[in-house]
Short mmCIF file of C-alpha atoms in Angstrom, two decimals:
data_model
loop_
_atom_site.label_atom_id
_atom_site.label_comp_id
_atom_site.label_asym_id
_atom_site.label_seq_id
_atom_site.Cartn_x
_atom_site.Cartn_y
_atom_site.Cartn_z
CA MET A 1 1.86 23.93 38.56
CA ASN A 2 0.45 21.66 35.87
CA HIS A 3 2.89 21.58 32.94
CA HIS A 4 0.99 19.10 30.73
CA PRO A 5 0.71 20.49 27.16
CA GLN A 6 -3.05 19.88 27.06
CA ASN A 7 -3.44 22.39 29.91
CA TRP A 8 -1.34 25.19 28.42
CA HIS A 9 -3.15 28.54 28.05
CA ARG A 10 -5.95 27.34 30.34
CA PRO A 11 -6.75 29.04 33.66
CA ARG A 12 -5.25 27.25 36.68
CA ASP A 13 -7.73 25.03 38.47
CA ASP A 14 -6.33 25.88 41.91
CA VAL A 15 -6.97 29.61 41.29
CA TYR A 16 -10.03 29.77 39.04
CA GLY A 17 -11.69 26.40 39.66
CA ALA A 18 -12.12 23.42 37.37
CA TYR A 19 -12.57 24.07 33.66
CA ASP A 20 -16.24 24.16 32.64
CA HIS A 21 -16.65 21.82 29.65
CA SER A 22 -20.32 22.69 29.21
CA TYR A 23 -19.29 25.53 26.91
CA LEU A 24 -17.88 23.11 24.37
CA GLN A 25 -20.13 22.20 21.46
CA THR A 26 -20.98 18.49 21.44
CA THR A 27 -23.82 18.34 18.92
CA GLY A 28 -21.99 19.31 15.71
CA PRO A 29 -21.98 17.25 12.53
CA LYS A 30 -19.88 14.10 12.39
CA GLN A 31 -16.63 14.69 10.54
CA HIS A 32 -14.59 12.31 8.39
CA THR A 33 -11.18 12.41 6.80
CA GLN A 34 -11.34 14.67 3.76
CA SER A 35 -7.74 14.26 2.63
CA PRO A 36 -4.95 11.89 3.74
CA ALA A 37 -2.08 13.31 5.78
CA VAL A 38 0.67 10.66 5.67
CA THR A 39 0.67 8.69 2.42
CA GLY A 40 2.60 6.03 0.56
CA THR A 41 3.04 6.15 -3.19
CA SER A 42 3.17 3.50 -5.92
CA VAL A 43 2.71 -0.26 -5.61
CA ILE A 44 3.82 -2.33 -8.63
CA GLY A 45 2.66 -5.85 -9.54
CA VAL A 46 3.19 -8.22 -12.47
CA LYS A 47 2.22 -11.83 -13.09
CA PHE A 48 4.59 -14.43 -14.53
CA LYS A 49 4.13 -18.06 -15.48
CA ASP A 50 4.67 -19.44 -11.96
CA GLY A 51 3.40 -16.64 -9.72
CA VAL A 52 3.35 -12.90 -9.05
CA VAL A 53 5.95 -10.23 -8.23
CA ILE A 54 4.89 -7.15 -6.21
CA ALA A 55 6.91 -4.22 -4.88
CA ALA A 56 6.49 -0.92 -3.02
CA ASP A 57 8.99 1.59 -1.64
CA ASN A 58 9.41 2.20 2.10
CA LEU A 59 8.67 5.93 2.17
CA ALA A 60 5.66 7.59 3.81
CA SER A 61 5.31 11.29 3.01
CA TYR A 62 3.74 13.94 5.23
CA GLY A 63 2.37 16.13 2.48
CA SER A 64 5.43 16.96 0.38
CA LEU A 65 7.85 16.08 3.21
CA ALA A 66 9.63 12.71 2.97
CA ARG A 67 8.92 12.04 6.65
CA PHE A 68 9.06 8.30 7.40
CA GLU A 69 11.64 6.21 5.54
CA ASN A 70 10.99 2.75 6.99
CA VAL A 71 7.28 2.08 6.40
CA HIS A 72 6.68 -1.40 5.00
CA ARG A 73 3.57 -1.43 2.81
CA LEU A 74 3.55 -5.10 1.78
CA LEU A 75 1.57 -7.37 4.12
CA PRO A 76 1.72 -11.19 3.77
CA PHE A 77 -1.69 -12.67 4.51
CA ASN A 78 -0.89 -16.36 4.29
CA ASN A 79 1.71 -18.52 2.56
CA GLN A 80 0.26 -17.78 -0.90
CA THR A 81 -1.16 -14.25 -0.68
CA ILE A 82 0.30 -10.79 -0.11
CA VAL A 83 -1.32 -7.35 -0.02
CA GLY A 84 0.27 -4.05 -1.11
CA PHE A 85 -1.08 -0.70 0.14
CA GLY A 86 -0.94 2.70 -1.50
CA GLY A 87 -2.47 5.85 -0.03
CA ASP A 88 -3.12 6.84 3.59
CA VAL A 89 -0.85 5.11 6.10
CA SER A 90 -3.28 5.32 9.05
CA ASP A 91 -6.01 3.65 6.97
CA MET A 92 -3.44 1.05 5.92
CA GLN A 93 -2.77 0.32 9.60
CA ALA A 94 -6.52 -0.01 10.27
CA LEU A 95 -6.89 -2.44 7.37
CA THR A 96 -3.84 -4.35 8.57
CA ARG A 97 -5.52 -4.96 11.94
CA THR A 98 -8.69 -6.05 10.12
CA LEU A 99 -6.75 -8.53 7.97
CA GLN A 100 -4.79 -9.85 10.95
CA ALA A 101 -8.06 -10.52 12.80
CA LEU A 102 -9.43 -12.25 9.70
CA TYR A 103 -6.29 -14.38 9.45
CA THR A 104 -6.61 -15.39 13.11
CA ARG A 105 -10.25 -16.42 12.63
CA GLU A 106 -9.27 -18.32 9.50
CA ASN A 107 -6.63 -20.32 11.38
CA TYR A 108 -9.00 -21.15 14.22
CA SER A 109 -11.74 -22.22 11.81
CA HIS A 110 -9.55 -24.48 9.67
CA SER A 111 -6.75 -26.73 10.82
CA PRO A 112 -3.65 -26.24 8.64
CA SER A 113 -2.85 -29.97 8.89
CA SER A 114 -6.26 -31.11 7.70
CA PRO A 115 -6.29 -32.13 4.01
CA ASP A 116 -9.94 -31.07 3.71
CA SER A 117 -9.45 -27.58 5.11
CA VAL A 118 -10.31 -24.66 2.83
CA HIS A 119 -8.29 -21.46 3.12
CA LEU A 120 -8.83 -17.99 1.74
CA THR A 121 -7.22 -17.49 -1.65
CA ALA A 122 -6.07 -14.20 -3.16
CA HIS A 123 -9.34 -14.10 -5.09
CA ASN A 124 -11.33 -14.52 -1.85
CA LEU A 125 -9.31 -11.80 -0.14
CA HIS A 126 -9.81 -9.46 -3.09
CA THR A 127 -13.59 -9.92 -2.85
CA TYR A 128 -13.50 -9.35 0.92
CA LEU A 129 -11.51 -6.12 0.64
CA GLN A 130 -13.79 -4.88 -2.15
CA LYS A 131 -16.79 -5.28 0.17
CA VAL A 132 -14.98 -3.57 3.07
CA LEU A 133 -13.94 -0.56 1.00
CA TYR A 134 -17.31 -0.23 -0.72
CA ASN A 135 -19.04 -0.37 2.67
CA ARG A 136 -16.91 2.50 4.00
CA ARG A 137 -17.44 4.47 0.79
CA SER A 138 -21.21 4.04 1.17
CA LYS A 139 -20.97 5.60 4.64
CA LEU A 140 -19.19 8.63 3.09
CA ASP A 141 -16.15 7.73 5.21
CA PRO A 142 -13.83 5.95 2.76
CA LEU A 143 -10.55 4.26 3.53
CA TRP A 144 -8.13 6.32 1.44
CA ASN A 145 -6.19 3.43 -0.07
CA VAL A 146 -5.56 1.73 -3.38
CA ILE A 147 -4.70 -1.91 -2.74
CA LEU A 148 -3.07 -4.66 -4.82
CA ILE A 149 -3.69 -8.30 -3.95
CA ALA A 150 -1.21 -10.85 -5.31
CA GLY A 151 -1.26 -14.64 -5.01
CA PHE A 152 -3.24 -17.55 -6.41
CA ASP A 153 -6.92 -18.15 -7.11
CA GLY A 154 -8.97 -21.28 -6.37
CA LYS A 155 -7.54 -23.03 -9.45
CA GLN A 156 -3.98 -22.33 -8.30
CA LYS A 157 -3.36 -19.88 -11.13
CA PRO A 158 -1.45 -16.61 -10.56
CA TYR A 159 -3.82 -13.84 -9.48
CA LEU A 160 -3.27 -10.07 -9.37
CA ALA A 161 -6.10 -7.63 -8.58
CA SER A 162 -6.75 -4.07 -7.47
CA VAL A 163 -9.37 -2.33 -5.34
CA ASP A 164 -9.58 1.39 -4.54
CA LEU A 165 -11.27 3.64 -1.97
CA LEU A 166 -14.56 3.58 -3.95
CA GLY A 167 -14.69 -0.21 -4.01
CA THR A 168 -13.83 -0.35 -7.71
CA SER A 169 -12.05 -3.63 -8.40
CA PHE A 170 -10.52 -5.42 -11.37
CA THR A 171 -7.76 -7.86 -12.34
CA SER A 172 -4.91 -7.54 -14.83
CA PRO A 173 -1.56 -9.19 -15.63
CA THR A 174 0.15 -5.89 -14.69
CA LEU A 175 -1.02 -3.30 -12.13
CA ALA A 176 0.36 -0.15 -10.58
CA THR A 177 -1.01 2.47 -8.18
CA GLY A 178 -0.23 6.16 -7.71
CA PHE A 179 2.33 7.64 -10.08
CA GLY A 180 3.17 4.09 -11.10
CA ALA A 181 -0.09 4.00 -13.07
CA HIS A 182 1.44 6.68 -15.34
CA LEU A 183 5.17 5.95 -15.21
CA ALA A 184 5.47 2.19 -14.59
CA GLN A 185 2.51 0.77 -16.52
CA PRO A 186 3.95 1.65 -19.96
CA ILE A 187 7.15 -0.23 -19.02
CA LEU A 188 5.19 -3.21 -17.70
CA ARG A 189 2.85 -3.37 -20.69
CA ARG A 190 5.74 -3.16 -23.14
CA LYS A 191 6.83 -6.56 -21.81
CA VAL A 192 3.48 -7.99 -20.61
CA SER A 193 0.56 -6.75 -22.68
CA ASP A 194 -1.84 -9.63 -21.96
CA GLU A 195 -2.27 -12.93 -20.12
CA LYS A 196 -0.41 -14.83 -22.84
CA ASP A 197 2.70 -12.71 -22.32
CA ALA A 198 2.46 -13.30 -18.56
CA GLU A 199 2.41 -17.07 -19.12
CA ASN A 200 5.67 -16.80 -21.08
CA LEU A 201 7.43 -14.55 -18.54
CA THR A 202 9.97 -16.14 -16.21
CA LYS A 203 10.47 -15.28 -12.56
CA GLU A 204 13.85 -13.65 -13.21
CA GLU A 205 12.44 -11.50 -16.02
CA ALA A 206 9.51 -10.40 -13.84
CA VAL A 207 11.79 -9.41 -10.95
CA GLU A 208 14.08 -7.39 -13.25
CA LEU A 209 11.05 -5.72 -14.83
CA VAL A 210 9.71 -4.61 -11.45
CA LYS A 211 13.15 -3.39 -10.34
CA GLU A 212 13.38 -1.30 -13.51
CA CYS A 213 10.01 0.26 -12.67
CA MET A 214 11.12 1.03 -9.11
CA LYS A 215 14.22 2.79 -10.46
CA VAL A 216 12.16 4.92 -12.88
CA LEU A 217 9.79 5.86 -10.04
CA PHE A 218 12.71 6.86 -7.82
CA TYR A 219 14.02 9.17 -10.53
CA ARG A 220 10.69 10.66 -11.61
CA ASP A 221 8.36 10.52 -8.56
CA ALA A 222 9.17 13.08 -5.85
CA ARG A 223 7.31 10.95 -3.27
CA SER A 224 9.46 7.88 -3.87
CA THR A 225 12.72 6.62 -2.37
CA ASP A 226 15.49 4.16 -3.26
CA LYS A 227 14.64 1.72 -0.44
CA TYR A 228 11.83 -0.68 -1.25
CA SER A 229 10.16 -3.99 -0.42
CA ILE A 230 9.69 -6.72 -3.02
CA ALA A 231 7.89 -10.05 -2.79
CA VAL A 232 7.71 -13.06 -5.09
CA VAL A 233 4.72 -15.37 -4.63
CA THR A 234 4.96 -18.91 -6.02
CA LYS A 235 3.13 -22.16 -5.33
CA ASP A 236 6.26 -24.02 -4.24
CA GLY A 237 8.14 -21.23 -2.47
CA GLY A 238 5.19 -19.37 -0.94
CA VAL A 239 5.70 -15.67 -0.18
CA ASP A 240 9.36 -14.64 -0.45
CA LEU A 241 9.38 -11.10 0.99
CA LYS A 242 12.45 -8.85 1.15
CA GLU A 243 11.75 -5.56 2.94
CA ASP A 244 14.97 -3.55 2.85
CA GLU A 245 16.18 -3.73 -0.74
CA LYS A 246 18.05 -0.81 -2.29
CA LEU A 247 18.21 0.29 -5.91
CA GLU A 248 21.45 -0.60 -7.64
CA ALA A 249 23.58 1.25 -10.22
CA GLN A 250 21.96 4.63 -9.64
CA SER A 251 23.17 7.45 -11.84
CA TRP A 252 21.90 10.97 -12.46
CA SER A 253 24.11 11.45 -15.53
CA PHE A 254 21.04 11.46 -17.76
CA ALA A 255 19.92 14.72 -16.10
CA GLU A 256 22.45 16.71 -18.15
CA GLY A 257 20.41 16.03 -21.26
CA ILE A 258 17.09 17.18 -19.80
CA LYS A 259 16.02 20.62 -21.02
CA GLY A 260 13.44 22.90 -19.48
CA TYR A 261 14.66 23.24 -15.87
CA GLY A 262 16.92 25.94 -14.49
CA THR A 263 19.24 28.16 -16.47
CA GLN A 264 19.54 27.00 -20.08
CA THR A 265 22.73 27.19 -22.08
CA VAL A 266 22.97 26.59 -25.82
#
């Protein structure tokens, strides 16, 4: 007897003959993803005077279920560029394969030891991803992601940019996706409101600022977790990526002062 799950509830071939697939409809309309199933939440980025800091937690949620707790959503592209993905995890994996193929072609086309070789900068990668996402959007089959690109531009200045599933792209000294656009951006902009503030921000201050945002998101975003990845991109140190960081000094003591949930006592 055939016990394969794909054959359950089907008549047995040895009794009733082979299954007739001609009854199946094969001429229906082409279908695309209408809503993501497994998603990642916020990605946070901020520029400082010598580079960029970017972070994202390691949780991938299946709807409202915190399903996968070890999904790394920061992808180094080369020694001066890193990409952070928010949104659908399967589309993130597809884009990861695309970027890995691009990186391989880049290395074959240009010798790393040649002083005249030209490599893709963060600005170049941002433009490339904008074209990819806009192309899929134009086919009514978008990649359900919001992406942050952190690194350096052609003038070796810190570069931080965003592109979403519609191909909309822009740059800013501080960026956040998902709930971070509502909860983390006010914290980031309080410290870094423009490019001038970013030029006066040190690496240590930028890292602490991003960690503060990750803590707020853990407390206030139901799709977030206390394990996260954080990367610091600098000209001298390249991409310094740490993938299994954990929030420190957690405390829910502030919850006692929150009114409006559960039974209230005066």
